[in-house]
Amino acid sequence: DETNDMMKSLLPAAILAGALTAAPVAFAANTDTTAMEGTYLLVQPNESQRLLALNPGGSVSLVSQGQQVRGYTSGLGTWEMTGPDSARAAIIDFNDPARESDSNGASQIVYELSFSGENNGRFESVTGSFTGKAYAKGQNPLADDAEPNRRFANRFDGTRLTVN
């Protein structure tokens, strides 16, 4: 009876210990961003096309077909996985300070991304939207009290850029 009682009290502890040691492995598998990493051509309805590069380690870069015409730079920022097939990216670009505008400083753009079409461990497609805020020259877009002078948004569909 004593052995049986001891086994009854040790069994739950052994199960709990096993679950706790396996949890980091399961969590690590769910945070692998490899399938999302890469460069995507984003096509907006009746708008400019963009290249969005989600780099390993969480950095992101963006170039746009419309940046020369509209007067802003390429963007850089950070991204993170928000689910098994979703991510969010935050990017800063700079508007032409010579333009006569009250939003000729930096812009902060947030991308919400949903991936699909996994093939050989990589997503082939992305859809989503972005929202942006443009600030006055000299204003810090990351400051808690920063008020944008202009807001903008759009949606897009994208395809992974591959080497054929």
PDB file of C-alpha atoms in Angstrom:
ATOM      1  CA  ASP A   1       0.000   0.000   0.000  1.00  0.00           C
ATOM      2  CA  GLU A   2       2.836   2.368   0.862  1.00  0.00           C
ATOM      3  CA  THR A   3       4.422   1.836  -2.573  1.00  0.00           C
ATOM      4  CA  ASN A   4       1.068   2.327  -4.251  1.00  0.00           C
ATOM      5  CA  ASP A   5       0.458   5.605  -2.364  1.00  0.00           C
ATOM      6  CA  MET A   6       3.933   6.824  -3.264  1.00  0.00           C
ATOM      7  CA  MET A   7       3.332   6.056  -6.962  1.00  0.00           C
ATOM      8  CA  LYS A   8       0.003   7.928  -6.851  1.00  0.00           C
ATOM      9  CA  SER A   9       1.716  11.041  -5.536  1.00  0.00           C
ATOM     10  CA  LEU A  10       4.756  10.819  -7.841  1.00  0.00           C
ATOM     11  CA  LEU A  11       2.826  10.166 -11.048  1.00  0.00           C
ATOM     12  CA  PRO A  12       1.199  13.651 -11.275  1.00  0.00           C
ATOM     13  CA  ALA A  13       4.546  15.278 -10.506  1.00  0.00           C
ATOM     14  CA  ALA A  14       6.237  13.234 -13.249  1.00  0.00           C
ATOM     15  CA  ILE A  15       3.525  14.180 -15.754  1.00  0.00           C
ATOM     16  CA  LEU A  16       3.804  17.866 -14.823  1.00  0.00           C
ATOM     17  CA  ALA A  17       7.609  17.788 -15.090  1.00  0.00           C
ATOM     18  CA  GLY A  18       7.379  16.147 -18.518  1.00  0.00           C
ATOM     19  CA  ALA A  19       4.883  18.727 -19.743  1.00  0.00           C
ATOM     20  CA  LEU A  20       6.984  21.626 -18.511  1.00  0.00           C
ATOM     21  CA  THR A  21      10.163  20.350 -20.146  1.00  0.00           C
ATOM     22  CA  ALA A  22       8.345  19.743 -23.455  1.00  0.00           C
ATOM     23  CA  ALA A  23       6.652  23.178 -23.463  1.00  0.00           C
ATOM     24  CA  PRO A  24       9.743  25.194 -24.565  1.00  0.00           C
ATOM     25  CA  VAL A  25      10.263  22.822 -27.496  1.00  0.00           C
ATOM     26  CA  ALA A  26       6.639  23.159 -28.618  1.00  0.00           C
ATOM     27  CA  PHE A  27       6.749  26.944 -28.192  1.00  0.00           C
ATOM     28  CA  ALA A  28       9.994  27.204 -30.169  1.00  0.00           C
ATOM     29  CA  ALA A  29       8.438  25.259 -33.048  1.00  0.00           C
ATOM     30  CA  ASN A  30       5.460  27.637 -33.107  1.00  0.00           C
ATOM     31  CA  THR A  31       7.650  30.754 -33.280  1.00  0.00           C
ATOM     32  CA  ASP A  32       9.787  29.675 -36.242  1.00  0.00           C
ATOM     33  CA  THR A  33       9.501  32.533 -38.762  1.00  0.00           C
ATOM     34  CA  THR A  34      11.354  30.757 -41.594  1.00  0.00           C
ATOM     35  CA  ALA A  35       8.181  30.144 -43.644  1.00  0.00           C
ATOM     36  CA  MET A  36       7.439  33.893 -43.646  1.00  0.00           C
ATOM     37  CA  GLU A  37      10.943  35.239 -44.245  1.00  0.00           C
ATOM     38  CA  GLY A  38      11.600  36.492 -47.754  1.00  0.00           C
ATOM     39  CA  THR A  39      10.692  39.248 -50.185  1.00  0.00           C
ATOM     40  CA  TYR A  40       7.131  39.788 -51.406  1.00  0.00           C
ATOM     41  CA  LEU A  41       5.764  41.892 -54.263  1.00  0.00           C
ATOM     42  CA  LEU A  42       2.745  43.730 -52.834  1.00  0.00           C
ATOM     43  CA  VAL A  43       0.113  44.927 -55.310  1.00  0.00           C
ATOM     44  CA  GLN A  44      -2.370  47.552 -54.120  1.00  0.00           C
ATOM     45  CA  PRO A  45      -5.618  48.252 -55.971  1.00  0.00           C
ATOM     46  CA  ASN A  46      -5.093  51.226 -58.332  1.00  0.00           C
ATOM     47  CA  GLU A  47      -1.906  52.133 -56.485  1.00  0.00           C
ATOM     48  CA  SER A  48       1.858  51.639 -56.432  1.00  0.00           C
ATOM     49  CA  GLN A  49       3.514  48.269 -56.085  1.00  0.00           C
ATOM     50  CA  ARG A  50       5.919  47.641 -53.228  1.00  0.00           C
ATOM     51  CA  LEU A  51       8.647  45.156 -52.324  1.00  0.00           C
ATOM     52  CA  LEU A  52       8.528  44.111 -48.687  1.00  0.00           C
ATOM     53  CA  ALA A  53      11.477  42.094 -47.349  1.00  0.00           C
ATOM     54  CA  LEU A  54      10.967  40.227 -44.055  1.00  0.00           C
ATOM     55  CA  ASN A  55      14.487  39.420 -42.913  1.00  0.00           C
ATOM     56  CA  PRO A  56      15.665  36.792 -40.406  1.00  0.00           C
ATOM     57  CA  GLY A  57      16.065  38.279 -36.953  1.00  0.00           C
ATOM     58  CA  GLY A  58      13.112  40.646 -37.266  1.00  0.00           C
ATOM     59  CA  SER A  59      14.279  43.478 -39.530  1.00  0.00           C
ATOM     60  CA  VAL A  60      12.151  44.573 -42.485  1.00  0.00           C
ATOM     61  CA  SER A  61      12.778  46.797 -45.488  1.00  0.00           C
ATOM     62  CA  LEU A  62      10.396  48.330 -48.015  1.00  0.00           C
ATOM     63  CA  VAL A  63      10.725  50.046 -51.394  1.00  0.00           C
ATOM     64  CA  SER A  64       7.828  51.427 -53.404  1.00  0.00           C
ATOM     65  CA  GLN A  65       7.190  52.225 -57.019  1.00  0.00           C
ATOM     66  CA  GLY A  66       5.532  55.484 -55.935  1.00  0.00           C
ATOM     67  CA  GLN A  67       8.188  56.831 -53.587  1.00  0.00           C
ATOM     68  CA  GLN A  68       9.895  59.134 -56.117  1.00  0.00           C
ATOM     69  CA  VAL A  69       6.632  60.587 -57.368  1.00  0.00           C
ATOM     70  CA  ARG A  70       5.156  61.095 -53.905  1.00  0.00           C
ATOM     71  CA  GLY A  71       8.426  62.158 -52.305  1.00  0.00           C
ATOM     72  CA  TYR A  72       9.371  59.640 -49.630  1.00  0.00           C
ATOM     73  CA  THR A  73      12.289  57.288 -48.979  1.00  0.00           C
ATOM     74  CA  SER A  74      12.539  53.530 -48.722  1.00  0.00           C
ATOM     75  CA  GLY A  75      11.496  52.293 -45.292  1.00  0.00           C
ATOM     76  CA  LEU A  76      13.180  50.239 -42.596  1.00  0.00           C
ATOM     77  CA  GLY A  77      11.768  48.700 -39.459  1.00  0.00           C
ATOM     78  CA  THR A  78      11.004  45.584 -37.506  1.00  0.00           C
ATOM     79  CA  TRP A  79       8.570  42.691 -37.782  1.00  0.00           C
ATOM     80  CA  GLU A  80       7.284  39.864 -35.622  1.00  0.00           C
ATOM     81  CA  MET A  81       5.191  36.757 -36.022  1.00  0.00           C
ATOM     82  CA  THR A  82       1.726  37.163 -34.463  1.00  0.00           C
ATOM     83  CA  GLY A  83       0.353  33.692 -35.263  1.00  0.00           C
ATOM     84  CA  PRO A  84       1.232  30.567 -37.258  1.00  0.00           C
ATOM     85  CA  ASP A  85       0.336  32.353 -40.519  1.00  0.00           C
ATOM     86  CA  SER A  86       0.349  36.034 -39.556  1.00  0.00           C
ATOM     87  CA  ALA A  87       2.799  38.824 -38.774  1.00  0.00           C
ATOM     88  CA  ARG A  88       2.959  42.551 -38.076  1.00  0.00           C
ATOM     89  CA  ALA A  89       5.625  44.959 -39.329  1.00  0.00           C
ATOM     90  CA  ALA A  90       6.343  48.544 -38.243  1.00  0.00           C
ATOM     91  CA  ILE A  91       8.275  50.690 -40.719  1.00  0.00           C
ATOM     92  CA  ILE A  92       9.622  54.249 -40.704  1.00  0.00           C
ATOM     93  CA  ASP A  93      10.247  56.193 -43.902  1.00  0.00           C
ATOM     94  CA  PHE A  94      11.014  59.859 -44.470  1.00  0.00           C
ATOM     95  CA  ASN A  95       9.072  62.376 -46.542  1.00  0.00           C
ATOM     96  CA  ASP A  96      10.765  65.009 -48.702  1.00  0.00           C
ATOM     97  CA  PRO A  97      11.467  67.940 -46.329  1.00  0.00           C
ATOM     98  CA  ALA A  98      11.609  70.389 -49.263  1.00  0.00           C
ATOM     99  CA  ARG A  99       7.949  69.765 -50.103  1.00  0.00           C
ATOM    100  CA  GLU A 100       5.520  72.353 -48.824  1.00  0.00           C
ATOM    101  CA  SER A 101       3.481  70.179 -46.520  1.00  0.00           C
ATOM    102  CA  ASP A 102       2.707  69.888 -42.830  1.00  0.00           C
ATOM    103  CA  SER A 103       3.550  66.173 -43.030  1.00  0.00           C
ATOM    104  CA  ASN A 104       7.027  66.447 -44.572  1.00  0.00           C
ATOM    105  CA  GLY A 105       8.842  64.614 -41.744  1.00  0.00           C
ATOM    106  CA  ALA A 106       8.827  60.906 -40.954  1.00  0.00           C
ATOM    107  CA  SER A 107       5.988  58.451 -41.480  1.00  0.00           C
ATOM    108  CA  GLN A 108       5.276  55.343 -39.451  1.00  0.00           C
ATOM    109  CA  ILE A 109       3.494  52.525 -41.275  1.00  0.00           C
ATOM    110  CA  VAL A 110       2.137  49.357 -39.653  1.00  0.00           C
ATOM    111  CA  TYR A 111       1.530  46.303 -41.851  1.00  0.00           C
ATOM    112  CA  GLU A 112      -0.839  43.477 -40.869  1.00  0.00           C
ATOM    113  CA  LEU A 113       0.123  40.379 -42.885  1.00  0.00           C
ATOM    114  CA  SER A 114      -1.698  37.056 -43.453  1.00  0.00           C
ATOM    115  CA  PHE A 115       0.233  34.302 -45.239  1.00  0.00           C
ATOM    116  CA  SER A 116      -1.039  31.347 -47.290  1.00  0.00           C
ATOM    117  CA  GLY A 117       0.000  28.769 -49.857  1.00  0.00           C
ATOM    118  CA  GLU A 118       2.789  27.058 -47.936  1.00  0.00           C
ATOM    119  CA  ASN A 119       5.095  25.151 -50.295  1.00  0.00           C
ATOM    120  CA  ASN A 120       8.312  23.425 -49.212  1.00  0.00           C
ATOM    121  CA  GLY A 121       8.221  25.182 -45.842  1.00  0.00           C
ATOM    122  CA  ARG A 122       7.724  28.689 -47.291  1.00  0.00           C
ATOM    123  CA  PHE A 123       4.591  30.759 -47.718  1.00  0.00           C
ATOM    124  CA  GLU A 124       3.986  31.772 -51.342  1.00  0.00           C
ATOM    125  CA  SER A 125       1.308  34.455 -50.839  1.00  0.00           C
ATOM    126  CA  VAL A 126       0.464  37.277 -48.458  1.00  0.00           C
ATOM    127  CA  THR A 127      -2.565  39.531 -48.095  1.00  0.00           C
ATOM    128  CA  GLY A 128      -3.168  42.339 -45.709  1.00  0.00           C
ATOM    129  CA  SER A 129      -3.392  46.025 -45.056  1.00  0.00           C
ATOM    130  CA  PHE A 130      -1.331  48.893 -43.774  1.00  0.00           C
ATOM    131  CA  THR A 131      -2.090  52.048 -41.863  1.00  0.00           C
ATOM    132  CA  GLY A 132       0.240  54.999 -41.738  1.00  0.00           C
ATOM    133  CA  LYS A 133       0.760  58.284 -39.969  1.00  0.00           C
ATOM    134  CA  ALA A 134       2.779  61.172 -41.421  1.00  0.00           C
ATOM    135  CA  TYR A 135       4.387  63.714 -39.101  1.00  0.00           C
ATOM    136  CA  ALA A 136       5.800  67.205 -39.378  1.00  0.00           C
ATOM    137  CA  LYS A 137       9.486  67.730 -40.076  1.00  0.00           C
ATOM    138  CA  GLY A 138      11.502  67.303 -36.884  1.00  0.00           C
ATOM    139  CA  GLN A 139       8.738  65.466 -35.021  1.00  0.00           C
ATOM    140  CA  ASN A 140       9.591  62.057 -33.513  1.00  0.00           C
ATOM    141  CA  PRO A 141       6.953  59.554 -34.729  1.00  0.00           C
ATOM    142  CA  LEU A 142       7.831  57.211 -31.843  1.00  0.00           C
ATOM    143  CA  ALA A 143       7.167  59.769 -29.100  1.00  0.00           C
ATOM    144  CA  ASP A 144       4.135  58.980 -26.948  1.00  0.00           C
ATOM    145  CA  ASP A 145       2.695  62.455 -27.474  1.00  0.00           C
ATOM    146  CA  ALA A 146       3.336  62.600 -31.252  1.00  0.00           C
ATOM    147  CA  GLU A 147       0.263  63.716 -33.203  1.00  0.00           C
ATOM    148  CA  PRO A 148       0.273  62.903 -36.940  1.00  0.00           C
ATOM    149  CA  ASN A 149      -0.644  65.539 -39.490  1.00  0.00           C
ATOM    150  CA  ARG A 150      -1.981  62.972 -41.951  1.00  0.00           C
ATOM    151  CA  ARG A 151      -3.226  59.381 -41.846  1.00  0.00           C
ATOM    152  CA  PHE A 152      -3.384  56.899 -44.719  1.00  0.00           C
ATOM    153  CA  ALA A 153      -4.231  53.243 -45.315  1.00  0.00           C
ATOM    154  CA  ASN A 154      -4.575  50.634 -48.036  1.00  0.00           C
ATOM    155  CA  ARG A 155      -4.845  46.895 -48.601  1.00  0.00           C
ATOM    156  CA  PHE A 156      -2.715  44.618 -50.780  1.00  0.00           C
ATOM    157  CA  ASP A 157      -2.184  41.137 -52.189  1.00  0.00           C
ATOM    158  CA  GLY A 158       1.337  39.813 -52.508  1.00  0.00           C
ATOM    159  CA  THR A 159       3.455  37.051 -53.965  1.00  0.00           C
ATOM    160  CA  ARG A 160       6.840  35.758 -52.798  1.00  0.00           C
ATOM    161  CA  LEU A 161       9.729  36.752 -55.048  1.00  0.00           C
ATOM    162  CA  THR A 162      11.669  33.642 -56.036  1.00  0.00           C
ATOM    163  CA  VAL A 163      14.665  32.748 -58.169  1.00  0.00           C
ATOM    164  CA  ASN A 164      13.533  30.633 -61.114  1.00  0.00           C
TER     165      ASN A 164
END
